[in-house]
PDB file of C-alpha atoms in Angstrom:
ATOM      1  CA  UNK A   1       0.000   0.000   0.000  1.00  0.00           C
ATOM      2  CA  UNK A   2       1.223   3.499  -0.806  1.00  0.00           C
ATOM      3  CA  UNK A   3       1.732   5.423   2.420  1.00  0.00           C
ATOM      4  CA  UNK A   4       2.260   9.083   3.218  1.00  0.00           C
ATOM      5  CA  UNK A   5       3.824   9.825   6.589  1.00  0.00           C
ATOM      6  CA  UNK A   6       3.151  13.426   7.463  1.00  0.00           C
ATOM      7  CA  UNK A   7       4.244  15.722  10.263  1.00  0.00           C
ATOM      8  CA  UNK A   8       1.700  17.587  12.362  1.00  0.00           C
ATOM      9  CA  UNK A   9       3.046  20.886  13.720  1.00  0.00           C
ATOM     10  CA  UNK A  10       4.247  23.346  11.116  1.00  0.00           C
ATOM     11  CA  UNK A  11       3.107  21.004   8.363  1.00  0.00           C
ATOM     12  CA  UNK A  12      -0.549  20.126   8.901  1.00  0.00           C
ATOM     13  CA  UNK A  13      -0.879  23.071  11.262  1.00  0.00           C
ATOM     14  CA  UNK A  14       0.032  26.679  10.641  1.00  0.00           C
ATOM     15  CA  UNK A  15       2.870  27.395  13.054  1.00  0.00           C
ATOM     16  CA  UNK A  16       1.787  30.003  15.597  1.00  0.00           C
ATOM     17  CA  UNK A  17       3.396  29.814  19.039  1.00  0.00           C
ATOM     18  CA  UNK A  18       0.859  32.265  20.474  1.00  0.00           C
ATOM     19  CA  UNK A  19      -2.048  29.844  19.971  1.00  0.00           C
ATOM     20  CA  UNK A  20      -2.887  26.704  21.967  1.00  0.00           C
ATOM     21  CA  UNK A  21      -2.600  23.421  20.079  1.00  0.00           C
ATOM     22  CA  UNK A  22      -6.375  22.972  19.948  1.00  0.00           C
ATOM     23  CA  UNK A  23      -6.771  26.411  18.296  1.00  0.00           C
ATOM     24  CA  UNK A  24      -4.060  26.098  15.649  1.00  0.00           C
ATOM     25  CA  UNK A  25      -5.236  26.668  12.101  1.00  0.00           C
ATOM     26  CA  UNK A  26      -4.834  23.906   9.531  1.00  0.00           C
ATOM     27  CA  UNK A  27      -2.725  24.350   6.423  1.00  0.00           C
ATOM     28  CA  UNK A  28      -5.763  24.167   4.133  1.00  0.00           C
ATOM     29  CA  UNK A  29      -3.845  23.621   0.898  1.00  0.00           C
ATOM     30  CA  UNK A  30      -1.980  20.722   2.478  1.00  0.00           C
ATOM     31  CA  UNK A  31      -5.209  19.252   3.903  1.00  0.00           C
ATOM     32  CA  UNK A  32      -6.832  19.358   0.460  1.00  0.00           C
ATOM     33  CA  UNK A  33      -3.792  17.621  -1.015  1.00  0.00           C
ATOM     34  CA  UNK A  34      -4.007  14.898   1.638  1.00  0.00           C
ATOM     35  CA  UNK A  35      -7.672  14.388   0.783  1.00  0.00           C
ATOM     36  CA  UNK A  36      -6.766  13.921  -2.878  1.00  0.00           C
ATOM     37  CA  UNK A  37      -4.111  11.337  -2.037  1.00  0.00           C
ATOM     38  CA  UNK A  38      -6.562   9.556   0.272  1.00  0.00           C
ATOM     39  CA  UNK A  39      -9.047   9.321  -2.627  1.00  0.00           C
ATOM     40  CA  UNK A  40      -6.262   7.707  -4.663  1.00  0.00           C
ATOM     41  CA  UNK A  41      -5.940   4.976  -2.032  1.00  0.00           C
ATOM     42  CA  UNK A  42      -2.946   6.209  -0.053  1.00  0.00           C
ATOM     43  CA  UNK A  43      -2.653   5.335   3.635  1.00  0.00           C
ATOM     44  CA  UNK A  44      -2.143   8.507   5.707  1.00  0.00           C
ATOM     45  CA  UNK A  45      -0.018   8.268   8.861  1.00  0.00           C
ATOM     46  CA  UNK A  46       0.552  11.260  11.127  1.00  0.00           C
ATOM     47  CA  UNK A  47       4.002  11.096  12.800  1.00  0.00           C
ATOM     48  CA  UNK A  48       4.581  13.802  15.378  1.00  0.00           C
ATOM     49  CA  UNK A  49       7.087  14.986  17.951  1.00  0.00           C
ATOM     50  CA  UNK A  50       4.439  17.096  19.686  1.00  0.00           C
ATOM     51  CA  UNK A  51       5.223  17.376  23.406  1.00  0.00           C
ATOM     52  CA  UNK A  52       8.340  15.195  23.235  1.00  0.00           C
ATOM     53  CA  UNK A  53      10.322  18.039  24.823  1.00  0.00           C
ATOM     54  CA  UNK A  54       7.530  18.988  27.233  1.00  0.00           C
ATOM     55  CA  UNK A  55       7.104  15.432  28.545  1.00  0.00           C
ATOM     56  CA  UNK A  56      10.825  14.576  28.382  1.00  0.00           C
ATOM     57  CA  UNK A  57      10.272  11.841  25.754  1.00  0.00           C
ATOM     58  CA  UNK A  58       7.696  10.032  27.934  1.00  0.00           C
ATOM     59  CA  UNK A  59       5.519   8.352  25.286  1.00  0.00           C
ATOM     60  CA  UNK A  60       2.907   7.195  27.818  1.00  0.00           C
ATOM     61  CA  UNK A  61       2.339  10.775  29.027  1.00  0.00           C
ATOM     62  CA  UNK A  62       2.053  11.917  25.417  1.00  0.00           C
ATOM     63  CA  UNK A  63      -0.483   9.169  24.672  1.00  0.00           C
ATOM     64  CA  UNK A  64      -2.472  10.167  27.762  1.00  0.00           C
ATOM     65  CA  UNK A  65      -2.331  13.964  27.559  1.00  0.00           C
ATOM     66  CA  UNK A  66      -1.482  14.885  23.968  1.00  0.00           C
ATOM     67  CA  UNK A  67      -2.966  12.226  21.699  1.00  0.00           C
ATOM     68  CA  UNK A  68      -6.616  13.060  22.593  1.00  0.00           C
ATOM     69  CA  UNK A  69      -5.967  16.715  21.660  1.00  0.00           C
ATOM     70  CA  UNK A  70      -4.401  15.659  18.356  1.00  0.00           C
ATOM     71  CA  UNK A  71      -7.337  13.372  17.498  1.00  0.00           C
ATOM     72  CA  UNK A  72      -9.850  16.072  18.408  1.00  0.00           C
ATOM     73  CA  UNK A  73      -8.017  18.634  16.235  1.00  0.00           C
ATOM     74  CA  UNK A  74      -7.818  16.264  13.246  1.00  0.00           C
ATOM     75  CA  UNK A  75     -11.517  15.418  13.563  1.00  0.00           C
ATOM     76  CA  UNK A  76     -12.503  19.085  14.001  1.00  0.00           C
ATOM     77  CA  UNK A  77     -10.783  19.953  10.719  1.00  0.00           C
ATOM     78  CA  UNK A  78     -11.952  16.792   8.918  1.00  0.00           C
ATOM     79  CA  UNK A  79      -8.413  15.670   8.142  1.00  0.00           C
ATOM     80  CA  UNK A  80      -8.279  12.078   6.932  1.00  0.00           C
ATOM     81  CA  UNK A  81      -5.759   9.748   8.540  1.00  0.00           C
ATOM     82  CA  UNK A  82      -5.308   6.045   9.154  1.00  0.00           C
ATOM     83  CA  UNK A  83      -2.751   6.094  11.974  1.00  0.00           C
ATOM     84  CA  UNK A  84      -1.133   8.497  14.401  1.00  0.00           C
ATOM     85  CA  UNK A  85       2.344   7.775  15.703  1.00  0.00           C
ATOM     86  CA  UNK A  86       3.614   9.871  18.601  1.00  0.00           C
ATOM     87  CA  UNK A  87       7.202   9.855  19.747  1.00  0.00           C
ATOM     88  CA  UNK A  88       9.031  11.212  16.721  1.00  0.00           C
ATOM     89  CA  UNK A  89      12.323  12.495  18.118  1.00  0.00           C
ATOM     90  CA  UNK A  90      12.328  16.269  18.460  1.00  0.00           C
ATOM     91  CA  UNK A  91      15.251  17.855  16.606  1.00  0.00           C
ATOM     92  CA  UNK A  92      15.201  21.044  18.655  1.00  0.00           C
ATOM     93  CA  UNK A  93      14.794  24.622  17.538  1.00  0.00           C
ATOM     94  CA  UNK A  94      18.033  24.728  15.578  1.00  0.00           C
ATOM     95  CA  UNK A  95      18.076  21.152  14.257  1.00  0.00           C
ATOM     96  CA  UNK A  96      16.383  19.510  11.296  1.00  0.00           C
ATOM     97  CA  UNK A  97      15.485  16.118   9.854  1.00  0.00           C
ATOM     98  CA  UNK A  98      17.313  14.435   6.982  1.00  0.00           C
ATOM     99  CA  UNK A  99      15.533  11.683   5.075  1.00  0.00           C
ATOM    100  CA  UNK A 100      15.934  10.411   1.521  1.00  0.00           C
ATOM    101  CA  UNK A 101      12.147  10.082   1.215  1.00  0.00           C
ATOM    102  CA  UNK A 102      11.327  13.583   2.506  1.00  0.00           C
ATOM    103  CA  UNK A 103       9.600  16.388   0.663  1.00  0.00           C
ATOM    104  CA  UNK A 104       8.677  19.838   1.930  1.00  0.00           C
ATOM    105  CA  UNK A 105       5.029  20.794   2.496  1.00  0.00           C
ATOM    106  CA  UNK A 106       5.140  23.206  -0.468  1.00  0.00           C
ATOM    107  CA  UNK A 107       6.391  20.406  -2.753  1.00  0.00           C
ATOM    108  CA  UNK A 108       3.628  18.095  -1.507  1.00  0.00           C
ATOM    109  CA  UNK A 109       1.028  20.746  -2.315  1.00  0.00           C
ATOM    110  CA  UNK A 110       2.425  21.896  -5.658  1.00  0.00           C
ATOM    111  CA  UNK A 111       3.829  18.759  -7.306  1.00  0.00           C
ATOM    112  CA  UNK A 112       1.930  15.878  -8.848  1.00  0.00           C
ATOM    113  CA  UNK A 113       2.674  12.367  -7.585  1.00  0.00           C
ATOM    114  CA  UNK A 114       4.834  11.539 -10.615  1.00  0.00           C
ATOM    115  CA  UNK A 115       6.864  14.720 -10.063  1.00  0.00           C
ATOM    116  CA  UNK A 116       7.376  13.799  -6.396  1.00  0.00           C
ATOM    117  CA  UNK A 117       8.580  10.328  -7.382  1.00  0.00           C
ATOM    118  CA  UNK A 118      10.998  11.913  -9.859  1.00  0.00           C
ATOM    119  CA  UNK A 119      12.284  14.321  -7.200  1.00  0.00           C
ATOM    120  CA  UNK A 120      12.851  11.480  -4.730  1.00  0.00           C
ATOM    121  CA  UNK A 121      14.547   9.373  -7.411  1.00  0.00           C
ATOM    122  CA  UNK A 122      17.291  12.017  -7.575  1.00  0.00           C
ATOM    123  CA  UNK A 123      18.105  11.323  -3.908  1.00  0.00           C
ATOM    124  CA  UNK A 124      18.206   7.569  -4.342  1.00  0.00           C
ATOM    125  CA  UNK A 125      18.812   6.676  -8.006  1.00  0.00           C
ATOM    126  CA  UNK A 126      19.598   3.034  -7.155  1.00  0.00           C
ATOM    127  CA  UNK A 127      16.368   2.250  -5.285  1.00  0.00           C
ATOM    128  CA  UNK A 128      15.130  -0.081  -8.037  1.00  0.00           C
ATOM    129  CA  UNK A 129      17.836  -2.672  -7.467  1.00  0.00           C
ATOM    130  CA  UNK A 130      20.831  -1.000  -9.080  1.00  0.00           C
ATOM    131  CA  UNK A 131      24.310  -1.197  -7.594  1.00  0.00           C
ATOM    132  CA  UNK A 132      26.071   1.691  -5.921  1.00  0.00           C
TER     133      UNK A 132
END
């Protein structure tokens, strides 16, 4: 099954530190794009580091205190998803994530699936069984 693993804060949500999590606005263009991929049969998994710093990486506290807020927010904004995974390591304010299968939110919104596959192929040209 084709799967999209998508971040929550700053990706699905509009980043605004002055607003509580439950009041964050959704990135509407990104939500519409997710809906289109869902119609095409993609599995949508939300993978988030929300509250990893706050709860000192305690996944059980995040499941108890944070996950219900996430589910409520997703439902409120009618965002389709199949799974939610909490516990993504938080890279900090000055860090970032590196992944050969990553695309930016703007690329997800603006590129067609074939264009995304082509973009990712540039990062890993040997993924189809070639030798390095």
